[in-house]
Coordinates of C-alpha atoms and ligand atoms in Angstrom, one line a residue:
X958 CA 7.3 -42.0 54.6
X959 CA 8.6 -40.6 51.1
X960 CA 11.1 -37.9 52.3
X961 CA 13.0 -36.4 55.0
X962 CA 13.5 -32.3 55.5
X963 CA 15.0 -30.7 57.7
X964 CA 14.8 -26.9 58.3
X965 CA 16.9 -24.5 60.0
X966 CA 19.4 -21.8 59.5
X967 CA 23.4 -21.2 60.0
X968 CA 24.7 -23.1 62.7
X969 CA 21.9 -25.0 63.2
X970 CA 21.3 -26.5 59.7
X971 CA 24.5 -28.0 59.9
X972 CA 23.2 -31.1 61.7
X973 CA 21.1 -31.5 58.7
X974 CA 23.7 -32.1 56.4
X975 CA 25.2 -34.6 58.5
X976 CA 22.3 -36.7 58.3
X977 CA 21.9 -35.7 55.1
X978 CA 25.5 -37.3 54.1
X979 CA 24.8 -40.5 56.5
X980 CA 21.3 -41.3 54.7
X981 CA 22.8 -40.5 51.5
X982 CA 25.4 -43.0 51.5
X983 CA 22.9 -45.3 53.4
X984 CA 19.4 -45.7 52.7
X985 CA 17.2 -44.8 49.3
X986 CA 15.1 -41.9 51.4
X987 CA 15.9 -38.6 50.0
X988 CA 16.6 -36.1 52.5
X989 CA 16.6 -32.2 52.2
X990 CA 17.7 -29.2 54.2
X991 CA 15.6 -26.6 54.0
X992 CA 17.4 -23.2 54.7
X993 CA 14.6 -20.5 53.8
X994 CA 11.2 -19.4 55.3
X995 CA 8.3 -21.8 53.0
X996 CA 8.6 -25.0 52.6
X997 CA 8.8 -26.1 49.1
X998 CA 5.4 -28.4 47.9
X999 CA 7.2 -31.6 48.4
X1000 CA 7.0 -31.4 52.3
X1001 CA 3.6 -33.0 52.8
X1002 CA 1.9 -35.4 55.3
X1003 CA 4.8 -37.8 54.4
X1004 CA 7.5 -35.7 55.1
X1005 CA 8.9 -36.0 58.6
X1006 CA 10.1 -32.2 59.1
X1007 CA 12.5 -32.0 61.7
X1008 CA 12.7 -27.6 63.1
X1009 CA 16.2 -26.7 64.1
X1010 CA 16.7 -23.3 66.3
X1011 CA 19.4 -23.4 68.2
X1012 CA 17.8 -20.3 69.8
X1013 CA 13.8 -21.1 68.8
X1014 CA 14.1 -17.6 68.0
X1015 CA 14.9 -17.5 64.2
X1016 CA 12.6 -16.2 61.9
X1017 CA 12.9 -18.4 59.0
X1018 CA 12.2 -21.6 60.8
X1019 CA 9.4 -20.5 62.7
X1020 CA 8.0 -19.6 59.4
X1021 CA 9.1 -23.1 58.1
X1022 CA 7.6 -24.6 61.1
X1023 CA 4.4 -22.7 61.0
X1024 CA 4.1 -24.0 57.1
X1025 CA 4.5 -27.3 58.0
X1026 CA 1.6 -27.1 60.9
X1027 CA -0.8 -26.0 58.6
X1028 CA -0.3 -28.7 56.2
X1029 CA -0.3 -31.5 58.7
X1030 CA 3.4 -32.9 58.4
X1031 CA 4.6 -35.0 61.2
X1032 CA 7.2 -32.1 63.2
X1033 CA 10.1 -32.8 65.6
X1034 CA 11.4 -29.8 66.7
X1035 CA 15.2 -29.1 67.8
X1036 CA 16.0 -26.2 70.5
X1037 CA 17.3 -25.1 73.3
X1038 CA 14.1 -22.9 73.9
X1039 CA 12.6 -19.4 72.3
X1040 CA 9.3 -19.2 70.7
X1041 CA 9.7 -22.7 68.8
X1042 CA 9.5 -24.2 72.4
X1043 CA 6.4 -22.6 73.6
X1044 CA 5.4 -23.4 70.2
X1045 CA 6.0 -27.6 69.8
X1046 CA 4.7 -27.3 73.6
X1047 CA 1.4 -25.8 72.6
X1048 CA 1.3 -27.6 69.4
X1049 CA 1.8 -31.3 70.8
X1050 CA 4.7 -31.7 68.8
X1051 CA 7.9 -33.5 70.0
X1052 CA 10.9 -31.4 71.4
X1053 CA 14.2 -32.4 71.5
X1054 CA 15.7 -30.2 74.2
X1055 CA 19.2 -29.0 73.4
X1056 CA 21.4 -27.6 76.3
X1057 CA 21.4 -23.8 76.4
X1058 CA 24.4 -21.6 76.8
X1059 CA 27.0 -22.2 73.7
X1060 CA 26.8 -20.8 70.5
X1061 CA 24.4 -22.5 68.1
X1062 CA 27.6 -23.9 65.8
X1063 CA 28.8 -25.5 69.0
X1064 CA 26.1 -27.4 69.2
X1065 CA 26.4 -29.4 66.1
X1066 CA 26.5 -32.8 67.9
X1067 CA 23.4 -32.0 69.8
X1068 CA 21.8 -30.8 66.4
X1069 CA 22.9 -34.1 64.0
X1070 CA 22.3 -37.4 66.4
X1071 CA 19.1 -36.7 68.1
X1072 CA 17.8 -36.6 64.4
X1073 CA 19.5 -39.8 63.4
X1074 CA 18.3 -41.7 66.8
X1075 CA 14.3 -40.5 65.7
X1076 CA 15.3 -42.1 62.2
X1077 CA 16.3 -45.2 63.3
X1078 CA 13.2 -46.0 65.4
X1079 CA 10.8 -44.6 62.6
X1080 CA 12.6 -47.2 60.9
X1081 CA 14.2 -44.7 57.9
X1082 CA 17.5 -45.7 58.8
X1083 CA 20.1 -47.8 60.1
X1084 CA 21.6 -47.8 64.1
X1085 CA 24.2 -45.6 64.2
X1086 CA 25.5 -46.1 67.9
X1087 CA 28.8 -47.6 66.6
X1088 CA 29.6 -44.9 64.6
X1089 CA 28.9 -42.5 67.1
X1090 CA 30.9 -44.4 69.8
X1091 CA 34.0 -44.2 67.0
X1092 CA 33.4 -40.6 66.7
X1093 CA 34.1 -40.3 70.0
X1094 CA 36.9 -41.8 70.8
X1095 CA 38.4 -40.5 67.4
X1096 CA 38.4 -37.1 68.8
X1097 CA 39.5 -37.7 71.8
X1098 CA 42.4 -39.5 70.7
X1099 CA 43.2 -37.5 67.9
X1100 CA 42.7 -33.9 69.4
X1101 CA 45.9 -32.9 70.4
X1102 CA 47.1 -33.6 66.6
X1103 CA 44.6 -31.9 65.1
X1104 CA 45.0 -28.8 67.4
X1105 CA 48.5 -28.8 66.8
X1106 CA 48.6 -29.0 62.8
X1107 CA 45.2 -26.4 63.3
X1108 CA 47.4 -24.1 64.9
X1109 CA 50.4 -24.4 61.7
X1110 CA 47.6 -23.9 59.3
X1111 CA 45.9 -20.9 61.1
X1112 CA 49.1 -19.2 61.4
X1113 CA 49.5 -19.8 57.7
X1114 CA 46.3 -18.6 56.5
X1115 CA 47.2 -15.5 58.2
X1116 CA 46.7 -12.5 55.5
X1117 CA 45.4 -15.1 53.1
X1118 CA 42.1 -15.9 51.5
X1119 CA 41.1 -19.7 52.2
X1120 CA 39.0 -21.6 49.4
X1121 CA 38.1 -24.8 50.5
X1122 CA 37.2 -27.6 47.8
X1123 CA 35.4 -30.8 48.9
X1124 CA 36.7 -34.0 47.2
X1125 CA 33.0 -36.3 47.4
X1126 CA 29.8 -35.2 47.6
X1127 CA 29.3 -36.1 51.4
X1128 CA 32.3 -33.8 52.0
X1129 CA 30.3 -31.0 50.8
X1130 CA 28.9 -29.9 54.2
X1131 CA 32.5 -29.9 56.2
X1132 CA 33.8 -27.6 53.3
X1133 CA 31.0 -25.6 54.1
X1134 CA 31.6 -25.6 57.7
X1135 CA 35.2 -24.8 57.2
X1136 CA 33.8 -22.1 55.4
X1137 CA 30.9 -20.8 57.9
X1138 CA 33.8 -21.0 60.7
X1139 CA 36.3 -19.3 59.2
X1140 CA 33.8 -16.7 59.0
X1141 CA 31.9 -16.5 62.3
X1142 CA 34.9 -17.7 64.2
X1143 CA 37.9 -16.0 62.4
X1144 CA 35.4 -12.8 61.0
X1145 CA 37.4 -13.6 57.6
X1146 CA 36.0 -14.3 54.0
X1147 CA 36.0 -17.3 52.4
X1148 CA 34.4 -19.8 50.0
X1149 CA 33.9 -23.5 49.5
X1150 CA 33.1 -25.3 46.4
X1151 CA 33.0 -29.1 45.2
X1152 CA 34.8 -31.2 43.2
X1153 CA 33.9 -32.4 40.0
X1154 CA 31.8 -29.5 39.3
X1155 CA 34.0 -27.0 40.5
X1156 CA 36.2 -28.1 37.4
X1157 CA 33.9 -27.2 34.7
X1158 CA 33.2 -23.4 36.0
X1159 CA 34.9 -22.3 38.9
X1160 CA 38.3 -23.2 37.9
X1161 CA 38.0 -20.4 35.2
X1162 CA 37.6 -17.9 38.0
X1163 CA 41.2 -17.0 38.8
X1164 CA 41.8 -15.0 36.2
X1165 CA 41.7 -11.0 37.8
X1166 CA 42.4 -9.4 39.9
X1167 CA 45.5 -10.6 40.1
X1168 CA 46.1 -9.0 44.1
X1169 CA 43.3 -11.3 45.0
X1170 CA 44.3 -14.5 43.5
X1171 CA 47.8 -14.3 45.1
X1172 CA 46.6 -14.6 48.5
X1173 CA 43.7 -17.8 47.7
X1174 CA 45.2 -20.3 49.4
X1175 CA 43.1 -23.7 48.7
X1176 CA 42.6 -26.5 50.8
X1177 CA 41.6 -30.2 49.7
X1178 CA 39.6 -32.1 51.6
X1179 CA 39.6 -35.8 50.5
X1180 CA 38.1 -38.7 51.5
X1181 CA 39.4 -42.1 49.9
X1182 CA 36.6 -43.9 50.6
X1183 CA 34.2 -41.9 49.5
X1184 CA 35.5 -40.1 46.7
X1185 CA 35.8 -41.4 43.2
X1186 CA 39.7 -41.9 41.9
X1187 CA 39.1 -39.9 39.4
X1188 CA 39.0 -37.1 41.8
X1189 CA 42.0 -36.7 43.4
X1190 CA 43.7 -36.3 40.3
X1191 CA 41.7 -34.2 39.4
X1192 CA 42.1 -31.7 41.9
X1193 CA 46.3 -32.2 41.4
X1194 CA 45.8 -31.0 37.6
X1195 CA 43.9 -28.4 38.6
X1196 CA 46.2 -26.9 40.9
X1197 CA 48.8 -27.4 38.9
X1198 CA 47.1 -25.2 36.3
X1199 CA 46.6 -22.4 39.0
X1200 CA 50.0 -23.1 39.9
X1201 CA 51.6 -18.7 40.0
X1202 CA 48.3 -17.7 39.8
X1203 CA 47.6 -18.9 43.5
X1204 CA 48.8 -18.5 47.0
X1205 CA 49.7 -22.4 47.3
X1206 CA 47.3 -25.2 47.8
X1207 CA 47.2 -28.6 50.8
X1208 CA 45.1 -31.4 51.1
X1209 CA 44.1 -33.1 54.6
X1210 CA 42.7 -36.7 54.4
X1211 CA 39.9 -37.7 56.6
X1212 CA 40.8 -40.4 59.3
X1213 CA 38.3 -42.8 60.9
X1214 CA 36.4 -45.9 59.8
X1215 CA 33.0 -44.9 59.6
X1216 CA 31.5 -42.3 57.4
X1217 CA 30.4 -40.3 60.3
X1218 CA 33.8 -40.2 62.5
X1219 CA 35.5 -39.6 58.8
X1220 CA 33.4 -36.2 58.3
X1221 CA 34.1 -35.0 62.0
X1222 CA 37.6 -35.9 61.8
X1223 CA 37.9 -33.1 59.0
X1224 CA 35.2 -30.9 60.0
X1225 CA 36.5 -30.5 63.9
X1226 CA 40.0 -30.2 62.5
X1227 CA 38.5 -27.5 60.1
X1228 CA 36.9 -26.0 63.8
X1229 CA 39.9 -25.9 65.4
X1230 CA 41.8 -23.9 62.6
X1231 CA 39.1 -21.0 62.5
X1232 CA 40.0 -20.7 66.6
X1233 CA 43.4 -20.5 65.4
X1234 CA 42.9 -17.7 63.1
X1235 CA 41.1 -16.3 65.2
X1236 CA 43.5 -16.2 68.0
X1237 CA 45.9 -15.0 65.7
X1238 CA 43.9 -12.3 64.4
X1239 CA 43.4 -11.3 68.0
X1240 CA 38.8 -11.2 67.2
X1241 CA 37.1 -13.3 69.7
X1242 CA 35.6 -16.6 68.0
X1243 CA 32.5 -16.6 70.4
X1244 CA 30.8 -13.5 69.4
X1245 CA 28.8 -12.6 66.3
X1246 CA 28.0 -8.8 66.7
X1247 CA 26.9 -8.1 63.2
X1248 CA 24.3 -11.4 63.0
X1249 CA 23.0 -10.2 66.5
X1250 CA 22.7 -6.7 64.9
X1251 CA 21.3 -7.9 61.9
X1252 CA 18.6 -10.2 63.6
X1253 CA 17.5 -6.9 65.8
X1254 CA 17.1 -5.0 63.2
X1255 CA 14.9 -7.2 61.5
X1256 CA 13.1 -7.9 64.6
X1257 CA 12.0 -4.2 64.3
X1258 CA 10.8 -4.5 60.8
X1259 CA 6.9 -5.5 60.3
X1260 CA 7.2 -9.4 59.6
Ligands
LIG914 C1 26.1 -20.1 64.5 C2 25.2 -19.0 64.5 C3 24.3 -18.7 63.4 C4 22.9 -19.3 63.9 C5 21.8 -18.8 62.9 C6 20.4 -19.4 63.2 O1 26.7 -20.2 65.7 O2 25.2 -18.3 65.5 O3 24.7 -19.3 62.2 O4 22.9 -20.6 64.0 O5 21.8 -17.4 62.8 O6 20.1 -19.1 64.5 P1 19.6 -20.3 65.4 O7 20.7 -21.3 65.4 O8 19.4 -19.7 66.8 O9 18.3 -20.8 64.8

């Protein structure tokens, strides 16, 4: 097989970045997540295209999976039920069932290892079991720690605007996700970027208005093992440039051996702060009222 996609939307793309992170540290297979309706020409009968709906319901990725159908690419499809169901049971196509009842960016764990499992015995990657097992027993151990310092920092980020910089490449995603929960969870803006390249544009972005850049607090995310030296000093200079422009800046370290338990670590200590916020802004982190309303309204619209 020459490549790997996998195509979904919000919470349920997610999963594919995880993978995507593992494999890229891993194995020479490129892998893509695809987050719009067609797929791109590459996807072809030696793609394996994995479908992620938490709900089977979204539009994109039926439109995704319906592209990928007609060209003949080898489909695994990742639900908890909806019209991708019916379809991957009327299609012949492997389902991976996903329990139902939890919102779709609770179900990360149930998105992300099913995928790597199917890898592994196509042979496109390694065993991951260990790592998973570590995971595990990293946040359990850790989770009353996290929760804690989650519940200092949401208090903090009260009435401030978080920007979250990633310190490696494979960091990217759990920026992101810091960022997506934030918003779904804590109904607040904010934005994620990555180190280098945030240092050769973004950087020159606090600059007006000047309201606005005194409540960006930023947060570091840094992982020693992955990221290069060079990095983490890079990040201190730049904050110390923005230093009275900006709200203040921390950086939280990844713990764990593995790659995989490292990324949680942050990413579920990123989870638990939006509930914090969220708690403290007194909005419930469950619902989603104006992505449902958005999704019915486009429902209504000719497709
Ligand atoms: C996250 C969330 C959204 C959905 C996205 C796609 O909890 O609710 O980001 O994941 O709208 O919907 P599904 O996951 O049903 O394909």
């Amino acid at each position: 097989m020459d490549n790997v996609v996998i195509t979904g939307m919000g919470g349920s793309a997610i999963g594919g970045e995880i993978v995507k992170s593992l494999l890229l540290a891993d194995t020479s297979i490129p892998v893509m997540v695809w987050r719009d309706y067609r797929l791109p020409p590459m996807v072809g009968r030696r793609t394996v295209l994995f479908a992620s709906s938490y709900s089977g319901n979204t539009e994109e990725t039926i439109a995704a999976y319906l592209s990928g159908r007609e060209r003949g690419v080898q489909i695994f499809v990742l639900t908890s039920g909806g019209r991708l169901a019916e379809m991957a049971a009327g299609d012949g196509v492997p389902l991976i069932k996903i329990p139902s009842g939890m919102p779709p960016r609770a179900a990360i764990g149930f998105m992300s290892i099913p995928i790597l499992v199917v890898l592994n015995k196509l042979g496109l990657c390694h065993n991951y079991e260990d790592d998973i097992m570590e995971t595990e027993i990293l946040l359990k151990e850790r989770m009353n720690f996290w929760r804690r310092r989650a519940s200092a920092l949401g208090n903090f980020l009260f009435k401030q605007i978080p920007i979250i910089y990633s310190m490696s490449r494979v960091l990217d995603w759990v920026g992101y996700r810091w960022q997506c929960q934030l918003n779904e969870n804590a109904k607040v803006i904010a934005h994620h970027g990555c180190l280098p390249e945030q240092s050769h544009n973004e950087v020159m972005g606090f600059g007006a208005p000047d309201f606005i850049n005194k409540r960006i607090f930023i947060i570091g995310l840094f992982d020693k093992k992955s990221a290069h030296h060079r990095t983490l000093i890079r990040f201190q200079e730049m904050v110390k440039l923005l230093r009275g422009y900006i709200a203040g800046f921390r950086i939280y370290e990844t713990e764990g051996k593995s790659l995989l338990a490292r990324m949680f670590s942050l990413s579920v200590f990123g989870d638990l702060v939006s509930v914090m916020l969220a708690k403290q802004r007194g909005v419930d982190p469950l619902t989603i009222p104006r992505i449902d309303e958005l999704k019915g309204s486009l429902s209504r619209r000719k497709m």
